[in-house]
Coordinates of C-alpha atoms in Angstrom, one line a residue:
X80 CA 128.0 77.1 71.7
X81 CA 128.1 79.0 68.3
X82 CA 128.6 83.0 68.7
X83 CA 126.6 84.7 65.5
X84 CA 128.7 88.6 65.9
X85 CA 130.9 90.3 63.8
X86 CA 133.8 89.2 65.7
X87 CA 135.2 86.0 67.2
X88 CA 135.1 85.7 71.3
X89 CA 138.6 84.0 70.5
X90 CA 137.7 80.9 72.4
X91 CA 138.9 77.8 70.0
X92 CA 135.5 76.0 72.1
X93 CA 133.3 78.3 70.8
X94 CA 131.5 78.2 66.6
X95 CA 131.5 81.3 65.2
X96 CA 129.2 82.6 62.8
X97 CA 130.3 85.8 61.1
X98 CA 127.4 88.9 60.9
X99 CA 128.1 92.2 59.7
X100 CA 128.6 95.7 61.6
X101 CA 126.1 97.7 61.9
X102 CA 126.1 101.6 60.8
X103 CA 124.7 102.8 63.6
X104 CA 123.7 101.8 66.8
X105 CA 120.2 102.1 65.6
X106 CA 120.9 99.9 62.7
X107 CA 121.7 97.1 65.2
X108 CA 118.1 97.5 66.7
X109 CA 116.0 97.8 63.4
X110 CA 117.5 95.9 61.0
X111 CA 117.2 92.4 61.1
X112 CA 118.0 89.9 58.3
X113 CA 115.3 86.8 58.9
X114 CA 116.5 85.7 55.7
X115 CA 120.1 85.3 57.6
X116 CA 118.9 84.4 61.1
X117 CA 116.3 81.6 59.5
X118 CA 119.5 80.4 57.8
X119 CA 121.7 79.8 60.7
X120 CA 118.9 78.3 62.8
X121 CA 118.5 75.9 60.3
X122 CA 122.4 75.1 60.7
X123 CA 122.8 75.1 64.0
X124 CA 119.7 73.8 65.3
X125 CA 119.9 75.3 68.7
X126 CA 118.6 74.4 72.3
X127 CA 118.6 77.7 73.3
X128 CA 118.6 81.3 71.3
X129 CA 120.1 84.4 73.4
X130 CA 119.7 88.1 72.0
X131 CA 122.4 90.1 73.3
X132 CA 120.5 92.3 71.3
X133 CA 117.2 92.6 73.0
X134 CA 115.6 94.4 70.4
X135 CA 116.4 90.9 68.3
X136 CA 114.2 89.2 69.8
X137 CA 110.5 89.5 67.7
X138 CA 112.6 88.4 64.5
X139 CA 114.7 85.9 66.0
X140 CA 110.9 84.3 67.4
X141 CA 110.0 84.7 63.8
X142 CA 113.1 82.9 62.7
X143 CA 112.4 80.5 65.0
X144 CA 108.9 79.8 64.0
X145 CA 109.8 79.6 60.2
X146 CA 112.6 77.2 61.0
X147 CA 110.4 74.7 62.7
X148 CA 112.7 75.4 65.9
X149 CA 111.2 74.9 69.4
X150 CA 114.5 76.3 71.0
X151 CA 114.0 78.3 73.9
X152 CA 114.4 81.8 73.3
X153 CA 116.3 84.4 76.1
X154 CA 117.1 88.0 76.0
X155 CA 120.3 89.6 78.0
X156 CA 119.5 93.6 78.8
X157 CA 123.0 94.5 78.8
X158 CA 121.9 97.9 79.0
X159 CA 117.8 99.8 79.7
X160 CA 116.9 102.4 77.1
X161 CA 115.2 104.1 79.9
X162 CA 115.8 105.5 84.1
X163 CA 113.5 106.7 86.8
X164 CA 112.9 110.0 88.2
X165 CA 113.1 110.4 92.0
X166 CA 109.4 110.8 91.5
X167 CA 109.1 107.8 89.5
X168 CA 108.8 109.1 86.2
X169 CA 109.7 107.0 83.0
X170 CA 112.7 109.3 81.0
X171 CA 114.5 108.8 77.8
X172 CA 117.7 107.5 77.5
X173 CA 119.6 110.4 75.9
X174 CA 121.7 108.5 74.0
X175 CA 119.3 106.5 72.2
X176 CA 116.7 109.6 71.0
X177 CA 118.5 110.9 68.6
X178 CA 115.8 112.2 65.6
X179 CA 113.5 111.6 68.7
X180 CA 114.1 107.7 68.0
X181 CA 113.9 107.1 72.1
X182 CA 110.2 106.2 72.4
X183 CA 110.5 103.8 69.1
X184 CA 113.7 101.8 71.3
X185 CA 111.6 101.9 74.2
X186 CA 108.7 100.3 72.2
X187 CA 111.2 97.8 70.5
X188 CA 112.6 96.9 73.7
X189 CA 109.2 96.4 74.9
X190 CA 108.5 93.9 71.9
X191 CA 112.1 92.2 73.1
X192 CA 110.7 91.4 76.1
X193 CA 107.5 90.0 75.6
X194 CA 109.4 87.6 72.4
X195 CA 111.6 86.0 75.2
X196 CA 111.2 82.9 76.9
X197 CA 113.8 84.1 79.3
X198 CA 115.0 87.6 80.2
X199 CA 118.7 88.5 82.2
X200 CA 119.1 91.7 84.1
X201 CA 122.8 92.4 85.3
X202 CA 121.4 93.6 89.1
X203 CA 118.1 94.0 91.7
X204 CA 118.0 97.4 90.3
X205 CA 118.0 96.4 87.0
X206 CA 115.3 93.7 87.4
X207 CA 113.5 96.3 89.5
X208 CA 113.4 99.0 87.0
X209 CA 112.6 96.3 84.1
X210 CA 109.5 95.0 85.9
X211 CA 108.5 98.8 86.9
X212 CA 108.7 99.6 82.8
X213 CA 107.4 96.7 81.7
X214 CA 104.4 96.6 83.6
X215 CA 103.6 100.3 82.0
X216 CA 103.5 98.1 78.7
X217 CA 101.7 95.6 79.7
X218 CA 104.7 92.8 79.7
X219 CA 104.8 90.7 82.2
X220 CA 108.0 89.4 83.7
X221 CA 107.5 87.9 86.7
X222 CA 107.8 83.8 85.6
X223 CA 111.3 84.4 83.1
X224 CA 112.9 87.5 84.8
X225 CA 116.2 86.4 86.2
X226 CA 119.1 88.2 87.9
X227 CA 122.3 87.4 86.0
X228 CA 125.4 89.4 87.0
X229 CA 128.0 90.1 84.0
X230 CA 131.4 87.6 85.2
X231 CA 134.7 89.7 86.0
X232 CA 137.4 89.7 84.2
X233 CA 140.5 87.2 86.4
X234 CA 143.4 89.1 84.7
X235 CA 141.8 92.2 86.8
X236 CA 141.8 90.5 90.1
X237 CA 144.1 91.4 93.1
X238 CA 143.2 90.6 97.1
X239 CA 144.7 93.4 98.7
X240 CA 145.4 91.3 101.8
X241 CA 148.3 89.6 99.9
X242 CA 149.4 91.7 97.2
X243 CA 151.8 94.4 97.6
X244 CA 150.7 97.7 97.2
X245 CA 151.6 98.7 93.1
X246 CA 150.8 102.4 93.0
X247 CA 153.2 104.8 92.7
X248 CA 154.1 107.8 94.3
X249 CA 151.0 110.4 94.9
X250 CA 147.6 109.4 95.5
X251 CA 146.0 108.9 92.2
X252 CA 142.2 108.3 90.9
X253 CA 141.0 106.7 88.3
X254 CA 138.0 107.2 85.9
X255 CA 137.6 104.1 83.7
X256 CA 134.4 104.8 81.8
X257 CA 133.1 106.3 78.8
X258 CA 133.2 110.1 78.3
X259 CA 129.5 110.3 76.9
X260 CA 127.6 113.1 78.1
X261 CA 124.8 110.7 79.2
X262 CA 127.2 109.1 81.6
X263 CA 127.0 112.4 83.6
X264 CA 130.7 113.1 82.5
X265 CA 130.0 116.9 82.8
X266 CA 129.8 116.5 86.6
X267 CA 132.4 114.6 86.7
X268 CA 134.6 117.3 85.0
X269 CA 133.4 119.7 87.4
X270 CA 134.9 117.0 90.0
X271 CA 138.0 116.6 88.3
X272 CA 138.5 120.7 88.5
X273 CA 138.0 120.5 92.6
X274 CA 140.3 117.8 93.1
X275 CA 142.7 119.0 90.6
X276 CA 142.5 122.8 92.4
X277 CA 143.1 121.0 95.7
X278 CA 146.2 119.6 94.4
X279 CA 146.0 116.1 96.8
X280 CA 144.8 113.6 93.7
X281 CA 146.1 113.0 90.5
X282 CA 143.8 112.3 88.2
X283 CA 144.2 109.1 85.3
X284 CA 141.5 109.6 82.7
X285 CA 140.6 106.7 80.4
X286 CA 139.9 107.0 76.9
X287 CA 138.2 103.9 76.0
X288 CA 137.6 105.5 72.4
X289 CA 140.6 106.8 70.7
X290 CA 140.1 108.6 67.3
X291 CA 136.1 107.9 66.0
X292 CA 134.8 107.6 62.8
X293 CA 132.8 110.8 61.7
X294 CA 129.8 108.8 61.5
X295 CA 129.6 108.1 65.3
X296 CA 131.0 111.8 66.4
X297 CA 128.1 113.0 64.2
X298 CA 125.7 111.3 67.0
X299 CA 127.5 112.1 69.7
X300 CA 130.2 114.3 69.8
X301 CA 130.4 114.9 73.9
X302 CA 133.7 112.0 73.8
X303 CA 135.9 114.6 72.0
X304 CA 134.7 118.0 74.1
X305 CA 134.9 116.2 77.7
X306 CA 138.5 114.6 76.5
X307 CA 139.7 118.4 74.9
X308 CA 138.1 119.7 78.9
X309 CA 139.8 117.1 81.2
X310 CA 142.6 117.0 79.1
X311 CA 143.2 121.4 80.1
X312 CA 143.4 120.5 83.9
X313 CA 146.5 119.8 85.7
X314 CA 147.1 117.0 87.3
X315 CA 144.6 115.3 85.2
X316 CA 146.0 112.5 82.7
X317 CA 144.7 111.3 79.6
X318 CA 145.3 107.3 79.0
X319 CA 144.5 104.7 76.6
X320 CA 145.1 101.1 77.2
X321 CA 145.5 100.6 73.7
X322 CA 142.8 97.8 73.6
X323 CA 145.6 96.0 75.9
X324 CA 144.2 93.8 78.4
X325 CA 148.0 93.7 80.6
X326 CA 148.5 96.9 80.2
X327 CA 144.4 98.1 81.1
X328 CA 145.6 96.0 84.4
X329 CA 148.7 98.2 84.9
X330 CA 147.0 101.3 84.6
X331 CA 144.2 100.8 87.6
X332 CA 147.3 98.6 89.3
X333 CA 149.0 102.0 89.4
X334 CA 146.0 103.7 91.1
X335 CA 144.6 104.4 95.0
X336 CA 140.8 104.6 94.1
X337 CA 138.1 104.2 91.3
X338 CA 135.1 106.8 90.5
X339 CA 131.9 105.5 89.6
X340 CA 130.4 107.5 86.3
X341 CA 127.3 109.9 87.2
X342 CA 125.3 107.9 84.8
X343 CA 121.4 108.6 86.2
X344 CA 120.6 105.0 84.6
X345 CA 122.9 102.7 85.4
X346 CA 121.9 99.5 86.0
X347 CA 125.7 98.0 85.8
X348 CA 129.0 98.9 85.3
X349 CA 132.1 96.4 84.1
X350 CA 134.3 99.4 84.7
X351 CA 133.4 99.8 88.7
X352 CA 133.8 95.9 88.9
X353 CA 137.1 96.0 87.2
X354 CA 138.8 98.4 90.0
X355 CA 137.0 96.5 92.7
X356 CA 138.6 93.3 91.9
X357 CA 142.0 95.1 91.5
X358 CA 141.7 96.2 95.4
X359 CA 140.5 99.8 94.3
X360 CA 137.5 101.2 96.3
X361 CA 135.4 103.0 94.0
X362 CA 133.4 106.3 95.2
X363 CA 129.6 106.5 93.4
X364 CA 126.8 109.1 93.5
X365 CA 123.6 108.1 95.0
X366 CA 122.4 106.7 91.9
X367 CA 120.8 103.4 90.6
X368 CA 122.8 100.4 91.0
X369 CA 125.7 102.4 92.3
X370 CA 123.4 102.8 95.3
X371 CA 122.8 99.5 95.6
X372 CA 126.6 97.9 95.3
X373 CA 129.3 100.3 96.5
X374 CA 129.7 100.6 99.7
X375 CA 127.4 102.8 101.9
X376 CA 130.6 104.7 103.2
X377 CA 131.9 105.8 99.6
X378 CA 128.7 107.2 98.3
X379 CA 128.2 110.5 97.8
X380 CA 125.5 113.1 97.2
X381 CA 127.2 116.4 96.5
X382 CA 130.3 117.0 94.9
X383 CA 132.1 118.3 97.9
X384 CA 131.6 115.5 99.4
X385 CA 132.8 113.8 96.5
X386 CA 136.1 115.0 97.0
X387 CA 136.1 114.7 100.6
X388 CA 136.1 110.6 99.8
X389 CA 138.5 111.1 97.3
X390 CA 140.8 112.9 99.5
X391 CA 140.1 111.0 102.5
X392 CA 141.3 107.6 100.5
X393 CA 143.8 109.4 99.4
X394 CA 145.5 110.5 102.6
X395 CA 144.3 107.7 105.2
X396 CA 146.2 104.1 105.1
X397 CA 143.4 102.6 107.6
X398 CA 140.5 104.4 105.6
X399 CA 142.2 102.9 102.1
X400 CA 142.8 100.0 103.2
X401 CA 139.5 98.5 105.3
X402 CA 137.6 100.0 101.6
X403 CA 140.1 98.0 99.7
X404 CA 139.3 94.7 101.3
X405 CA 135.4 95.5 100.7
X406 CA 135.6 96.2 97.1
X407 CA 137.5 93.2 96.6
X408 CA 135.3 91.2 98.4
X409 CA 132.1 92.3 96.8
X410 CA 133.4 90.6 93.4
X411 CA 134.0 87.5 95.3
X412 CA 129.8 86.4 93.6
X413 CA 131.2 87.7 90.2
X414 CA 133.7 84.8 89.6
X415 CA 133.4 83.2 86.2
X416 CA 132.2 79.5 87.6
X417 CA 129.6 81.1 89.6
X418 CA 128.1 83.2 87.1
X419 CA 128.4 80.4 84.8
X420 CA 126.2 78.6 87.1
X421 CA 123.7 81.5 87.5
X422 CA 123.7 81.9 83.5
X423 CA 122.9 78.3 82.9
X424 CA 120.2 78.2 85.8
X425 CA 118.5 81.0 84.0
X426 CA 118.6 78.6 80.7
X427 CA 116.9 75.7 82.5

């Protein structure tokens, strides 16, 4: 396997075929180099092409083409440019319109699709919501749409039924996702003032950013105002794992419970999986593939029932612990081998 990114997976198995950064996220989706990518077909002469990238995918088939390359050609949606209304209606993903740029994403993402030979969705929901979309374009899915679920991370894994209990003193929770506005971070601010009032949970923030270049704070600034917002409330605490994979670990080790981001479109999220394999039950809003994964007893709709889970883990040993044992067992299908096995299924 040869990795074409601008950094190495740092796996001594692996090629590695250097690219450059893009800009701007948009950059990444509308500025392909065939010249490059007809290049390193030629070198590599592949069996298989994935686009992480799914918007990739038109040039890499025309890469393909001009290379004289038969090599099938599959597409990971690591993310959806898109969500549904509870009435069904196709919306925007907020953080790719700036300039009014979200129907031309949509529309490349649309082209992404109906390049691939193959296409990976990270949950049902997702596949659900890809078919649903696609069909509005008039891409069919049905023969190369396959569920493949991201792998966890093993260096995140504890089974609470053998491990002793690492969190300290005080009950505290632990938000573990990015503080975009379009992950519905302003609700969970309001959140984070209720429990923090109440005085029962502590509250560890992650900032999975650190200082940003201008560039990107001149798209989206929300980062900085929800970390300056959460940052004011007591009991709330700001953390960084310092791109530290042991200490990341320490930091939810330390914790009683995850919450899930309020993110309307979510069609996956590493960070939920990453407390669930720790032991930690998450809380999640009623929303997308939240809805589908976390357990039916930790959802919530309102955010006073929101806190009421967040207490109630907080305060009750059985409650904790019977959710413990469920969120580490709902990881048990995310193990590396298995997904492996999924991922190469989806190849075949």
């Amino acid at each position: 396997m040869t990795v074409a990114a601008p950094a190495a997976v740092g796996d001594e198995r692996c090629g590695f075929y250097l690219t450059g950064v893009p800009e701007t996220k948009y950059r990444a989706r509308f500025s392909s180099d065939l010249d490059e990518l007809v290049e390193l077909i030629r070198d590599e002469r592949p069996d298989v092409v994935v686009a992480n990238q799914i918007e990739e995918a038109p040039a890499l088939r025309v890469a393909l083409m001009e290379a004289g390359s038969d090599a099938l050609l599959a597409g990971y949606c690591h993310y959806l440019p898109f969500s549904f209304s509870a009435g069904g209606q196709l919306l925007m993903d907020p953080s790719l319109n700036d300039a009014g740029l979200g129907r031309s994403v949509l529309l490349a993402f649309a082209a992404g699709l109906a390049a691939c030979d193959r296409v990976m969705v990270h949950s049902g929901t997702a596949a659900s919501w890809l078919s649903a979309a696609a069909a509005r374009m008039t891409v069919d899915l049905d023969a190369k749409l396959r569920v493949v679920p991201a792998p966890r991370d093993e260096r995140l894994v504890r089974d609470p039924a053998n491990a002793k209990p690492e969190y300290s003193a005080g009950a505290i929770g632990v938000y573990n996702h990015r503080l975009y506005a379009h992950y519905g971070t302003e609700q969970f601010v309001d959140l984070a003032r209720h429990l923090a009032a109440s005085g029962t949970v502590r509250l560890r923030v992650m900032d999975l950013f650190g200082p940003r270049r201008a560039e990107r704070k001149s798209l989206a600034d929300s980062p900085e105002r929800m970390r300056e917002q959460l940052a004011a409330l007591p009991h709330v605490q700001i953390v960084s794992d310092r791109g530290d994979r042991v200490r990341y670990r320490n930091l939810l080790a330390g914790a009683r419970f995850g919450i899930a981001p309020f993110r309307p479109g979510c069609p996956w999220s590493m960070s939920v999986i990453d407390c669930q394999g720790m032991g930690l039950p998450v809380i999640a809003p009623r929303l997308g593939w939240l809805a589908e994964h976390i357990d039916p007893e930790l959802r919530f709709t309102t955010p006073a029932e929101a806190a009421e889970l967040a207490e109630r883990l907080a305060t009750h040993d059985e409650f904790h612990s019977v959710h413990a044992k469920r969120a580490y067992a709902s990881t048990a299908d995310f193990t590396p081998t298995r997904v492996a096995a999924r991922y190469l299924e989806a190849l075949s």
